Amino acid sequence: MEANEQRAIGILTSGGDAPGMNAAIRAVTRAAIFAGFKVFGIMRGYKGLITDEIEEFSTQNVSNIIQRGGTILKTARCKEFQTKEGRQCAYDVLQRHGISALVVIGGDGSLTGARIFANEFQFQIIGLPGTIDNDLYGTDSTIGYDTALNTIMDCVDKIRDTATSHERLFFIEVMGRDAGFLALNGAIASGAEAAIIPEVATQEDQLDELIANGFRKSKNSSIVLVAESPSTGGAMGLAERVKKEYPNYDVRVSILGHLQRGGSPTAYDRILASRMGAAAVDALLDDQRNVMIGIKNDEIVYVPFTKAIKNDKPINRELMSTLRRLSI
Ligand code: ADP
C-alpha cells in the first residue's frame, strides 16, 4: 500500500442479532472515518461477503441508528463460509474492494468463523461481542445482554401479576443457548423464586430441590426462570414433570422467545457498544489481530479469539447463593 493511500476496512454483523449492534456499527464507522479509514458496510454477515453485497459508508449512513434495535447491516447464517471454497470466495471479494481488515460483530459462531478466516488468509480481524447470551469468555458483558435482561425483567413483572392472581406456578423460558446468565440474573432482577440453568448439575437436581422446598408454599405464586438449553429440559419439559408428579400444582409455561432480541438498546448497551466500537478502531491502528474487544471492571480489554471462543464462561456462584437466600 502506498504511504498516502487510504486504508479500507469492512464491517459486518453475523449470527443472532442483538440490540446495540447498530450502536456498534455507528461507533466503528465514525471512529474509523475519524482515523482516516475508508469504511465499507457488508450486508447479511458472511453471506453478503461472499455475494459481494458491499457499499461504502459515510458518517451519514450511520445517523439516527444508535437507538434502534436489530442491525441495519442485517444478519444471516451462512453455511458456505464454513467451507474452504466459500471463505476463498469471501477473500477474493475483499481483495477486489481493497479491504484489508474486518470488524465482525457477532457471537461465538461468528467469531469462530472470523478466527478460521483470519488464520487461513493472514487477514486482520477484530471482533466485537454482539450477543444477548453473554456467553463469550473474557468480557463481563456482551452487546445486547443488558437490554435482553431488562426485557426479561419487564415480561416477568407482567407475568407475576397474573401468576399471583391465580396462585399459579410459572415456568418462564428465556434464551441463552448453553448459558444461564439471562436466566440467573433475570431471576434476581425480577424477584423470581429460582433459575434452572445449564451450568448447574442436572435439571433433576435443581427441580428436586425446588419441589423439596415446596415452591415456597408461604407465597401465593411462584416463578421459575429456565434457560432454553436442552440440558435444563426447557420450561415445557419441567412443567410436564411437575404436573405428572404433583397434580395439585397449577402449572403454566411461558416461552418469551424472540421478543428478547428486540427493542431499543439500554443506555448501558449503547455506551458499551460505542466504547467497544471505538476500541476496535484503536486495535486496528495498533495492528492487533485476532482479538475480541471485551470489558473487564469497566476497562476495555483485548481478548484473543482462541480464549473468547473456546472457554466456558463461568457463572458467578455468589449470584446463585444470593438468589437462593432471597427467595425464601
Ligand atoms: P452466533 O455468532 O450468534 O454464535 P452462529 O453460531 O449461527 O451465530 O454463527 C454465525 C455464522 O458464523 C455461521 O452462519 C457461519 O457463517 C459462521 N461460522 C460459525 N461457525 C463457523 C465455523 N466453524 N467455521 C466457519 N464459519 C463459522
XYZ file of N, CA and C in Angstrom, residues 7-231:
675
model
N -6.544 3.529 3.786
C -6.796 2.129 4.091
C -8.301 1.871 4.192
N -8.749 0.710 3.693
C -10.180 0.392 3.717
C -10.465 -0.764 4.672
N -11.529 -0.598 5.461
C -11.943 -1.692 6.346
C -13.407 -2.031 6.069
N -13.776 -3.261 6.411
C -15.168 -3.699 6.251
C -15.771 -3.985 7.614
N -17.093 -3.825 7.686
C -17.777 -4.123 8.954
C -19.010 -4.959 8.657
N -19.237 -5.978 9.476
C -20.418 -6.817 9.273
C -20.982 -7.292 10.608
N -22.287 -7.624 10.594
C -22.917 -8.249 11.757
C -23.342 -9.657 11.344
N -23.187 -10.619 12.253
C -23.390 -12.013 11.871
C -24.033 -12.800 13.014
N -24.721 -13.874 12.647
C -25.346 -14.753 13.653
C -26.599 -14.127 14.232
N -26.904 -14.460 15.468
C -28.113 -13.926 16.106
C -28.001 -12.426 16.316
N -29.067 -11.666 16.006
C -28.988 -10.216 16.197
C -29.125 -9.877 17.679
N -28.640 -8.699 18.023
C -28.692 -8.270 19.423
C -28.867 -6.759 19.458
N -29.696 -6.255 20.404
C -29.855 -4.802 20.498
C -28.519 -4.145 20.852
N -28.188 -3.081 20.163
C -26.884 -2.433 20.395
C -25.928 -2.676 19.241
N -26.289 -3.611 18.349
C -25.432 -3.839 17.175
C -25.339 -2.561 16.340
N -26.471 -1.840 16.223
C -26.442 -0.593 15.442
C -25.528 0.445 16.080
N -25.573 0.525 17.392
C -24.696 1.477 18.087
C -23.232 1.108 17.830
N -22.957 -0.189 17.727
C -21.578 -0.647 17.457
C -21.167 -0.317 16.020
N -22.101 -0.513 15.077
C -21.817 -0.197 13.666
C -21.502 1.301 13.541
N -22.310 2.101 14.222
C -22.113 3.555 14.186
C -20.741 3.928 14.755
N -20.405 3.311 15.888
C -19.153 3.671 16.557
C -17.941 3.279 15.707
N -17.982 2.073 15.150
C -16.853 1.624 14.326
C -16.721 2.535 13.103
N -17.855 2.795 12.444
C -17.825 3.614 11.229
C -17.262 5.004 11.520
N -17.779 5.629 12.542
C -17.372 7.020 12.816
C -15.922 7.081 13.306
N -15.558 6.173 14.214
C -14.179 6.204 14.738
C -13.185 5.897 13.613
N -13.584 5.013 12.693
C -12.689 4.645 11.591
C -12.529 5.806 10.618
N -13.646 6.470 10.297
C -13.558 7.628 9.388
C -12.741 8.735 10.064
N -12.947 8.905 11.356
C -12.186 9.897 12.127
C -10.678 9.607 12.036
N -10.345 8.307 12.022
C -8.933 7.907 11.968
C -8.375 7.923 10.540
N -9.236 8.208 9.559
C -8.750 8.318 8.182
C -8.953 7.083 7.323
N -9.721 6.097 7.832
C -10.012 4.900 7.037
C -11.189 5.136 6.100
N -11.243 4.345 5.033
C -12.476 4.186 4.260
C -13.245 3.053 4.936
N -14.578 3.163 4.995
C -15.359 2.111 5.665
C -16.374 1.516 4.686
N -16.416 0.203 4.636
C -17.404 -0.495 3.803
C -18.359 -1.280 4.690
N -19.655 -1.070 4.486
C -20.661 -1.861 5.181
C -20.940 -3.123 4.375
N -20.874 -4.259 5.033
C -21.112 -5.545 4.360
C -22.451 -6.091 4.847
N -23.374 -6.347 3.904
C -24.732 -6.768 4.270
C -24.783 -8.268 4.564
N -25.693 -8.641 5.482
C -26.039 -10.043 5.747
C -24.852 -10.919 6.155
N -23.994 -10.384 6.956
C -22.898 -11.164 7.516
C -21.995 -11.784 6.462
N -21.555 -13.009 6.736
C -20.623 -13.669 5.805
C -21.279 -13.947 4.458
N -22.605 -14.028 4.450
C -23.316 -14.269 3.196
C -23.052 -13.119 2.221
N -23.221 -11.886 2.678
C -23.010 -10.714 1.829
C -21.555 -10.516 1.458
N -20.688 -11.087 2.282
C -19.264 -11.015 1.965
C -18.968 -11.892 0.742
N -19.616 -13.045 0.709
C -19.402 -13.972 -0.411
C -20.112 -13.473 -1.677
N -21.327 -12.905 -1.493
C -22.089 -12.476 -2.675
C -21.829 -11.011 -3.043
N -20.881 -10.399 -2.360
C -20.458 -9.038 -2.683
C -21.570 -8.001 -2.514
N -22.234 -8.047 -1.368
C -23.239 -7.010 -1.050
C -22.551 -5.988 -0.146
N -21.801 -5.111 -0.788
C -20.920 -4.226 -0.037
C -21.069 -2.797 -0.543
N -21.196 -1.856 0.393
C -21.222 -0.450 -0.067
C -20.395 0.417 0.872
N -19.830 1.472 0.286
C -19.024 2.359 1.119
C -19.933 3.178 2.030
N -19.520 3.346 3.274
C -20.296 4.096 4.263
C -19.674 5.461 4.510
N -20.555 6.458 4.643
C -20.106 7.762 5.134
C -20.649 7.899 6.553
N -20.333 8.987 7.210
C -20.843 9.147 8.584
C -22.379 9.217 8.585
N -22.959 9.685 7.477
C -24.429 9.798 7.410
C -25.127 8.435 7.369
N -24.443 7.450 6.810
C -25.070 6.124 6.746
C -25.426 5.587 8.132
N -24.743 6.097 9.142
C -24.997 5.575 10.487
C -25.672 6.620 11.388
N -26.271 7.633 10.751
C -27.018 8.630 11.525
C -28.319 8.031 12.025
N -28.726 8.460 13.186
C -30.062 8.122 13.696
C -30.293 6.617 13.862
N -29.247 5.885 14.219
C -29.436 4.430 14.411
C -29.065 3.970 15.819
N -28.447 4.838 16.617
C -27.944 4.385 17.929
C -29.081 3.830 18.787
N -30.286 4.345 18.584
C -31.424 3.956 19.427
C -32.213 2.777 18.868
N -31.819 2.294 17.695
C -32.627 1.250 17.054
C -32.130 -0.163 17.341
N -33.087 -1.072 17.617
C -32.740 -2.485 17.800
C -32.378 -3.116 16.461
N -32.032 -4.367 16.463
C -31.675 -5.069 15.223
C -30.356 -4.576 14.667
N -30.170 -4.747 13.356
C -28.941 -4.288 12.709
C -29.227 -3.782 11.308
N -28.803 -2.557 11.004
C -29.056 -2.003 9.663
C -28.290 -2.792 8.597
N -27.243 -3.508 9.009
C -26.479 -4.309 8.037
C -27.148 -5.668 7.799
N -28.239 -5.931 8.522
C -28.903 -7.254 8.501
C -27.902 -8.300 8.989
N -28.439 -9.476 9.265
C -27.547 -10.544 9.689
C -28.046 -11.833 9.075
N -27.183 -12.814 9.024
C -27.582 -14.083 8.416
C -26.700 -15.189 8.957
N -27.163 -16.391 8.738
C -26.298 -17.545 9.000
C -25.865 -18.026 7.617
N -24.610 -18.430 7.493
C -24.052 -18.709 6.170
C -23.244 -19.996 6.174
N -23.838 -21.030 5.568
C -23.181 -22.345 5.535
C -21.906 -22.324 4.686
N -21.972 -21.559 3.569
C -20.825 -21.543 2.638
C -19.545 -21.097 3.331
N -19.684 -20.220 4.322
C -18.484 -19.702 4.983
C -17.792 -20.791 5.804
N -18.509 -21.881 6.018
C -17.896 -22.984 6.768
C -17.085 -23.894 5.852
N -17.065 -23.569 4.555
C -16.247 -24.351 3.627
C -15.067 -23.496 3.156
N -14.001 -24.196 2.800
C -12.787 -23.512 2.319
C -13.102 -22.694 1.052
N -13.945 -23.266 0.176
C -14.283 -22.588 -1.084
C -15.043 -21.295 -0.807
N -15.961 -21.361 0.132
C -16.756 -20.183 0.495
C -15.863 -19.077 1.032
N -14.942 -19.465 1.900
C -14.052 -18.454 2.508
C -13.101 -17.879 1.458
N -12.674 -18.713 0.509
C -11.817 -18.221 -0.583
C -12.560 -17.165 -1.395
N -13.836 -17.443 -1.652
C -14.679 -16.516 -2.393
C -14.789 -15.187 -1.633
N -14.983 -15.276 -0.312
C -15.070 -14.068 0.529
C -13.760 -13.281 0.454
N -12.664 -13.996 0.485
C -11.352 -13.338 0.434
C -11.167 -12.601 -0.895
N -11.584 -13.253 -1.989
C -11.454 -12.630 -3.319
C -12.274 -11.335 -3.390
N -13.473 -11.370 -2.801
C -14.325 -10.172 -2.805
C -13.631 -9.043 -2.043
N -13.061 -9.375 -0.894
C -12.368 -8.354 -0.090
C -11.197 -7.757 -0.872
N -10.467 -8.623 -1.549
C -9.327 -8.159 -2.357
C -9.778 -7.181 -3.436
N -10.904 -7.543 -4.083
C -11.427 -6.702 -5.160
C -11.775 -5.296 -4.674
N -12.271 -5.220 -3.438
C -12.632 -3.907 -2.884
C -11.439 -3.212 -2.216
N -10.317 -3.904 -2.136
C -9.150 -3.323 -1.466
C -9.317 -3.224 0.048
N -10.207 -4.104 0.592
C -10.447 -4.088 2.054
C -9.375 -4.949 2.736
N -8.657 -4.342 3.694
C -7.534 -5.082 4.287
C -7.767 -5.450 5.754
N -8.940 -5.130 6.276
C -9.254 -5.552 7.653
C -10.765 -5.603 7.826
N -11.194 -6.434 8.765
C -12.635 -6.576 9.029
C -12.927 -6.376 10.503
N -14.092 -5.770 10.785
C -14.622 -5.777 12.149
C -15.883 -6.638 12.108
N -15.873 -7.712 12.857
C -17.000 -8.654 12.876
C -17.739 -8.518 14.210
N -19.029 -8.247 14.114
C -19.854 -8.125 15.327
C -20.766 -9.343 15.383
N -20.601 -10.169 16.386
C -21.417 -11.377 16.453
C -21.093 -12.198 17.685
N -21.651 -13.386 17.717
C -21.470 -14.266 18.868
C -20.368 -15.288 18.636
N -20.454 -16.328 19.429
C -19.468 -17.396 19.432
C -19.192 -17.978 18.035
N -20.261 -18.271 17.289
C -20.111 -18.854 15.959
C -19.434 -17.895 14.996
N -19.884 -16.649 15.013
C -19.327 -15.646 14.096
C -17.841 -15.423 14.369
N -17.467 -15.412 15.633
C -16.057 -15.188 15.958
C -15.217 -16.440 15.669
N -15.842 -17.605 15.732
C -15.142 -18.837 15.331
C -14.815 -18.764 13.844
N -15.802 -18.354 13.051
C -15.589 -18.186 11.612
C -14.505 -17.148 11.342
N -14.544 -16.056 12.105
C -13.560 -14.979 11.929
C -12.146 -15.489 12.216
N -12.025 -16.292 13.273
C -10.699 -16.811 13.648
C -10.143 -17.720 12.542
N -11.007 -18.581 12.025
C -10.577 -19.507 10.970
C -10.143 -18.723 9.730
N -10.956 -17.758 9.339
C -10.664 -16.956 8.146
C -9.371 -16.155 8.326
N -9.224 -15.551 9.495
C -8.035 -14.725 9.765
C -6.760 -15.560 9.678
N -6.814 -16.780 10.202
C -5.634 -17.658 10.162
C -5.354 -18.147 8.751
N -6.422 -18.463 8.035
C -6.275 -19.027 6.699
C -5.629 -18.040 5.717
N -6.047 -16.760 5.834
C -5.588 -15.768 4.845
C -4.691 -14.694 5.450
N -4.238 -14.930 6.682
C -3.438 -13.908 7.387
C -4.122 -12.560 7.292
N -5.418 -12.554 7.587
C -6.236 -11.353 7.433
C -6.490 -10.737 8.807
N -6.430 -9.403 8.864
C -6.625 -8.733 10.158
C -8.121 -8.627 10.497
N -8.511 -9.241 11.601
C -9.919 -9.150 12.033
C -9.994 -8.783 13.518
N -10.877 -7.853 13.813
C -11.181 -7.505 15.199
C -12.643 -7.882 15.437
N -12.905 -8.551 16.556
C -14.273 -8.979 16.862
C -14.908 -8.096 17.923
N -16.222 -7.924 17.815
C -16.982 -7.284 18.892
C -18.012 -8.308 19.365
N -18.155 -8.482 20.681
C -19.096 -9.489 21.195
C -20.535 -8.995 21.093
N -21.250 -9.402 20.072
C -22.641 -8.995 19.883
C -23.541 -10.196 20.070
N -24.062 -10.366 21.260
C -24.974 -11.476 21.542
C -25.712 -11.212 22.845
N -27.004 -11.558 22.878
C -27.749 -11.333 24.125
C -27.360 -12.359 25.187
N -26.688 -13.440 24.778
C -26.445 -14.559 25.709
C -25.352 -14.298 26.745
N -24.482 -13.342 26.488
C -23.345 -13.034 27.364
C -22.427 -14.245 27.573
N -22.302 -15.090 26.562
C -21.564 -16.342 26.749
C -20.143 -16.296 26.191
N -19.594 -15.111 25.976
C -18.210 -15.068 25.483
C -17.252 -14.814 26.642
N -16.197 -15.595 26.674
C -15.224 -15.536 27.764
C -14.364 -14.274 27.630
N -13.967 -13.713 28.766
C -13.029 -12.587 28.723
C -13.690 -11.234 28.716
N -15.031 -11.209 28.737
C -15.735 -9.928 28.823
C -16.845 -10.050 29.866
N -16.998 -9.024 30.687
C -18.050 -9.075 31.712
C -19.430 -9.017 31.067
N -19.502 -8.319 29.948
C -20.805 -8.173 29.305
C -20.649 -8.165 27.786
N -21.696 -8.605 27.099
C -21.695 -8.554 25.635
C -22.747 -7.539 25.195
N -22.601 -7.037 23.981
C -23.543 -6.042 23.466
C -24.917 -6.709 23.274
N -25.928 -6.184 23.930
C -27.277 -6.744 23.814
C -27.756 -7.455 25.062
N -26.816 -7.880 25.879
C -27.174 -8.656 27.073
C -28.004 -7.817 28.048
N -27.570 -6.600 28.317
C -28.279 -5.770 29.302
C -29.704 -5.454 28.840
N -29.850 -5.195 27.543
C -31.190 -4.891 27.022
C -32.095 -6.111 27.152
N -31.577 -7.278 26.792
C -32.376 -8.507 26.882
C -32.770 -8.775 28.336
N -31.842 -8.533 29.239
C -32.111 -8.737 30.665
C -33.250 -7.826 31.129
N -33.227 -6.590 30.686
C -34.287 -5.643 31.044
C -35.626 -6.046 30.439
N -35.572 -6.576 29.211
C -36.814 -7.044 28.575
C -37.396 -8.209 29.363
N -36.530 -9.131 29.751
C -36.984 -10.292 30.536
C -37.611 -9.815 31.853
N -36.951 -8.878 32.495
C -37.458 -8.355 33.774
C -38.872 -7.762 33.604
N -39.045 -6.978 32.542
C -40.372 -6.377 32.297
C -41.433 -7.456 32.068
N -41.059 -8.483 31.287
C -42.014 -9.561 30.991
C -42.379 -10.319 32.265
N -41.370 -10.635 33.068
C -41.636 -11.415 34.284
C -42.506 -10.601 35.243
N -42.258 -9.304 35.323
C -43.108 -8.449 36.173
C -44.577 -8.591 35.761
N -44.803 -8.612 34.462
C -46.196 -8.697 33.979
C -46.781 -10.076 34.260
N -45.975 -11.098 34.019
C -46.474 -12.463 34.260
C -46.769 -12.651 35.750
N -45.984 -11.992 36.584
C -46.214 -12.160 38.029
C -47.608 -11.658 38.438
N -48.076 -10.620 37.772
C -49.415 -10.119 38.103
C -50.466 -11.206 37.930
N -50.393 -11.911 36.808
C -51.404 -12.956 36.574
C -51.097 -14.186 37.422
N -49.813 -14.486 37.618
C -49.440 -15.653 38.440
C -49.995 -15.475 39.854
N -49.879 -14.284 40.385
C -50.324 -14.011 41.758
C -51.847 -14.078 41.851
N -52.510 -13.515 40.839
C -53.972 -13.507 40.867
C -54.547 -14.914 40.877
N -53.888 -15.803 40.138
C -54.403 -17.181 40.027
C -53.680 -18.176 40.922
N -52.742 -17.726 41.704
C -51.944 -18.605 42.582
C -51.312 -19.747 41.792
N -50.582 -19.354 40.773
C -50.005 -20.354 39.878
C -48.498 -20.468 40.014
N -48.012 -21.590 39.509
C -46.564 -21.780 39.375
C -46.219 -21.606 37.897
N -45.369 -20.649 37.587
C -44.983 -20.380 36.201
C -43.547 -20.801 35.934
N -43.366 -21.556 34.864
C -42.011 -21.771 34.338
C -41.858 -20.832 33.139
N -40.897 -19.928 33.201
C -40.696 -18.969 32.112
C -39.360 -19.275 31.436
N -39.452 -19.609 30.150
C -38.212 -19.968 29.430
C -37.587 -18.740 28.786
N -36.314 -18.575 29.019
C -35.579 -17.451 28.426
C -34.449 -17.979 27.548
N -33.918 -17.092 26.692
C -32.837 -17.507 25.795
C -31.524 -17.643 26.562
N -30.486 -18.004 25.851
C -29.179 -18.140 26.495
C -28.357 -19.284 25.920
N -28.973 -20.029 25.019
C -28.313 -21.193 24.433
C -27.754 -22.077 25.534
N -26.450 -22.186 25.657
C -25.950 -23.037 26.732
C -25.440 -22.233 27.910
N -25.957 -21.025 28.054
C -25.503 -20.179 29.156
C -26.690 -19.712 29.993
N -26.477 -19.655 31.297
C -27.582 -19.312 32.193
C -27.576 -17.881 32.694
N -26.779 -17.006 32.062
C -26.670 -15.624 32.564
C -28.017 -14.897 32.555
N -28.753 -15.016 31.445
C -30.044 -14.329 31.347
C -31.023 -14.893 32.378
N -31.030 -16.222 32.528
C -31.982 -16.841 33.462
C -31.640 -16.467 34.908
N -30.385 -16.552 35.261
C -29.991 -16.304 36.653
C -30.158 -14.829 37.029
N -29.597 -13.949 36.225
C -29.714 -12.524 36.555
C -31.139 -12.014 36.337
N -31.839 -12.590 35.360
C -33.246 -12.246 35.156
C -34.063 -12.630 36.388
N -33.743 -13.773 36.983
C -34.464 -14.236 38.177
C -34.208 -13.294 39.353
N -32.960 -12.873 39.505
C -32.653 -11.956 40.615
C -33.359 -10.617 40.399
N -33.293 -10.118 39.163
C -33.867 -8.790 38.876
C -35.379 -8.767 39.029
N -36.027 -9.898 38.767
C -37.488 -9.892 38.817
C -38.023 -10.524 40.104
N -37.130 -10.899 40.993
C -37.566 -11.488 42.259
C -38.181 -12.862 42.079
N -37.726 -13.597 41.049
C -38.250 -14.950 40.827
C -37.741 -15.894 41.921
N -38.413 -17.029 42.036
C -38.068 -17.966 43.101
C -36.809 -18.763 42.794
N -36.576 -19.031 41.515
C -35.429 -19.871 41.167
C -35.079 -19.704 39.700
N -33.863 -20.155 39.366
C -33.441 -20.209 37.966
C -32.889 -21.603 37.722
N -33.298 -22.200 36.621
C -32.753 -23.515 36.271
C -31.830 -23.297 35.071
N -30.542 -23.519 35.311
C -29.539 -23.124 34.316
C -28.614 -24.293 33.961
N -28.071 -24.276 32.745
C -27.273 -25.420 32.291
C -25.962 -25.609 33.055
N -25.473 -24.541 33.674
C -24.182 -24.641 34.361
C -24.268 -25.481 35.630
N -25.487 -25.711 36.119
C -25.628 -26.419 37.393
C -26.099 -27.840 37.153
N -25.318 -28.785 37.665
C -25.620 -30.227 37.630
C -26.699 -30.585 36.614
N -27.682 -31.325 37.041
C -28.718 -31.761 36.094
C -30.021 -31.070 36.435
N -30.917 -31.070 35.473
C -32.228 -30.472 35.708
C -32.937 -31.122 36.891
N -32.773 -32.436 37.029
C -33.481 -33.142 38.101
C -33.077 -32.582 39.454
N -31.738 -32.412 39.631
C -31.265 -31.899 40.917
C -31.933 -30.587 41.270
N -31.960 -29.688 40.281
C -32.473 -28.356 40.550
C -33.978 -28.367 40.797
N -34.676 -29.177 40.010
C -36.125 -29.247 40.169
C -36.471 -29.927 41.496
N -35.741 -31.007 41.817
C -35.987 -31.718 43.079
C -35.818 -30.783 44.264
N -34.813 -29.945 44.180
C -34.574 -29.030 45.285
C -35.748 -28.057 45.440
N -36.227 -27.600 44.304
C -37.360 -26.671 44.334
C -38.590 -27.334 44.937
N -38.823 -28.573 44.493
C -40.006 -29.286 44.971
C -39.873 -29.570 46.473
N -38.647 -29.939 46.866
C -38.411 -30.208 48.291
C -38.713 -28.965 49.125
N -38.455 -27.826 48.564
C -38.736 -26.577 49.290
C -40.203 -26.178 49.172
N -40.978 -27.039 48.496
C -42.419 -26.794 48.385
C -42.757 -25.565 47.570
N -41.863 -25.187 46.657
C -42.073 -23.975 45.855
C -42.511 -22.818 46.747
N -41.972 -22.810 47.951
C -42.301 -21.730 48.878
C -43.803 -21.582 49.046
N -44.346 -22.548 49.764
C -45.811 -22.601 49.925
C -46.369 -21.369 50.633
N -45.472 -20.685 51.323
C -45.927 -19.489 52.039
C -46.387 -18.404 51.072
N -45.975 -18.526 49.819
C -46.337 -17.487 48.852
C -47.496 -17.948 47.991
N -48.168 -17.017 47.374
C -49.310 -17.442 46.567
C -49.023 -17.534 45.079
N -47.774 -17.370 44.697
C -47.393 -17.689 43.316
C -45.902 -17.967 43.306
N -45.474 -18.699 42.287
C -44.041 -18.968 42.155
C -43.636 -18.800 40.715
N -42.454 -18.236 40.522
C -41.935 -18.065 39.170
C -40.537 -18.645 39.109
N -40.344 -19.508 38.131
C -39.032 -20.123 37.928
C -38.557 -19.787 36.524
N -37.378 -19.193 36.403
C -36.825 -18.909 35.085
C -35.988 -20.098 34.628
N -36.161 -20.485 33.365
C -35.480 -21.667 32.850
C -34.683 -21.283 31.608
N -33.402 -21.601 31.582
C -32.603 -21.354 30.380
C -33.013 -22.357 29.310
N -33.042 -21.918 28.059
C -33.611 -22.747 26.977
C -32.798 -23.998 26.643
N -31.608 -24.115 27.168
C -30.708 -25.220 26.826
C -31.356 -26.602 26.992
N -31.028 -27.559 26.083
C -31.589 -28.904 26.223
C -31.245 -29.533 27.572
N -30.131 -29.125 28.167
C -29.740 -29.766 29.423
C -30.631 -29.366 30.601
